[in-house]
CSV table of C-alpha atoms in Angstrom, one decimal:
chain,number,residue,atom,x,y,z
A,16,UNK,CA,-13.3,-0.3,32.0
A,17,UNK,CA,-15.4,-3.4,31.3
A,18,UNK,CA,-16.5,-1.8,28.1
A,19,UNK,CA,-12.9,-1.5,26.9
A,20,UNK,CA,-12.2,-5.1,27.8
A,21,UNK,CA,-15.3,-6.2,25.8
A,22,UNK,CA,-14.1,-4.2,22.8
A,23,UNK,CA,-10.7,-5.8,23.0
A,24,UNK,CA,-12.3,-9.3,23.2
A,25,UNK,CA,-14.5,-8.5,20.2
A,26,UNK,CA,-11.5,-7.2,18.2
A,27,UNK,CA,-9.5,-10.3,19.0
A,28,UNK,CA,-12.3,-12.5,17.9
A,29,UNK,CA,-12.7,-10.6,14.6
A,30,UNK,CA,-9.0,-11.0,13.9
A,31,UNK,CA,-9.0,-14.7,14.8
A,32,UNK,CA,-12.0,-15.2,12.5
A,33,UNK,CA,-10.3,-13.4,9.7
A,34,UNK,CA,-7.2,-15.5,10.0
A,35,UNK,CA,-9.2,-18.7,10.3
A,36,UNK,CA,-10.9,-17.9,7.1
A,37,UNK,CA,-7.7,-17.5,5.1
A,38,UNK,CA,-6.5,-20.2,2.7
A,39,UNK,CA,-2.9,-21.3,3.2
A,40,UNK,CA,-1.8,-19.7,0.0
A,41,UNK,CA,-3.4,-16.4,0.9
A,42,UNK,CA,-2.0,-16.4,4.4
A,43,UNK,CA,1.6,-17.1,3.1
A,44,UNK,CA,1.3,-14.4,0.5
A,45,UNK,CA,-0.1,-11.9,3.0
A,46,UNK,CA,2.7,-12.7,5.5
A,47,UNK,CA,5.3,-12.2,2.8
A,48,UNK,CA,3.9,-8.8,1.8
A,49,UNK,CA,3.6,-7.7,5.4
A,50,UNK,CA,7.0,-8.8,6.5
A,51,UNK,CA,8.9,-8.6,3.2
A,52,UNK,CA,10.1,-12.2,3.3
A,53,UNK,CA,12.8,-12.8,0.7
A,54,UNK,CA,13.6,-9.1,0.0
């Protein structure tokens, strides 16, 4: 069970690092594509 928790923590860190590395323009465009803002 600790192994699953460690995997979840590592996954959350990878996601946070990915988002932190985004430029504002890229993040806005990605959000628009994912959630179809303005469609």
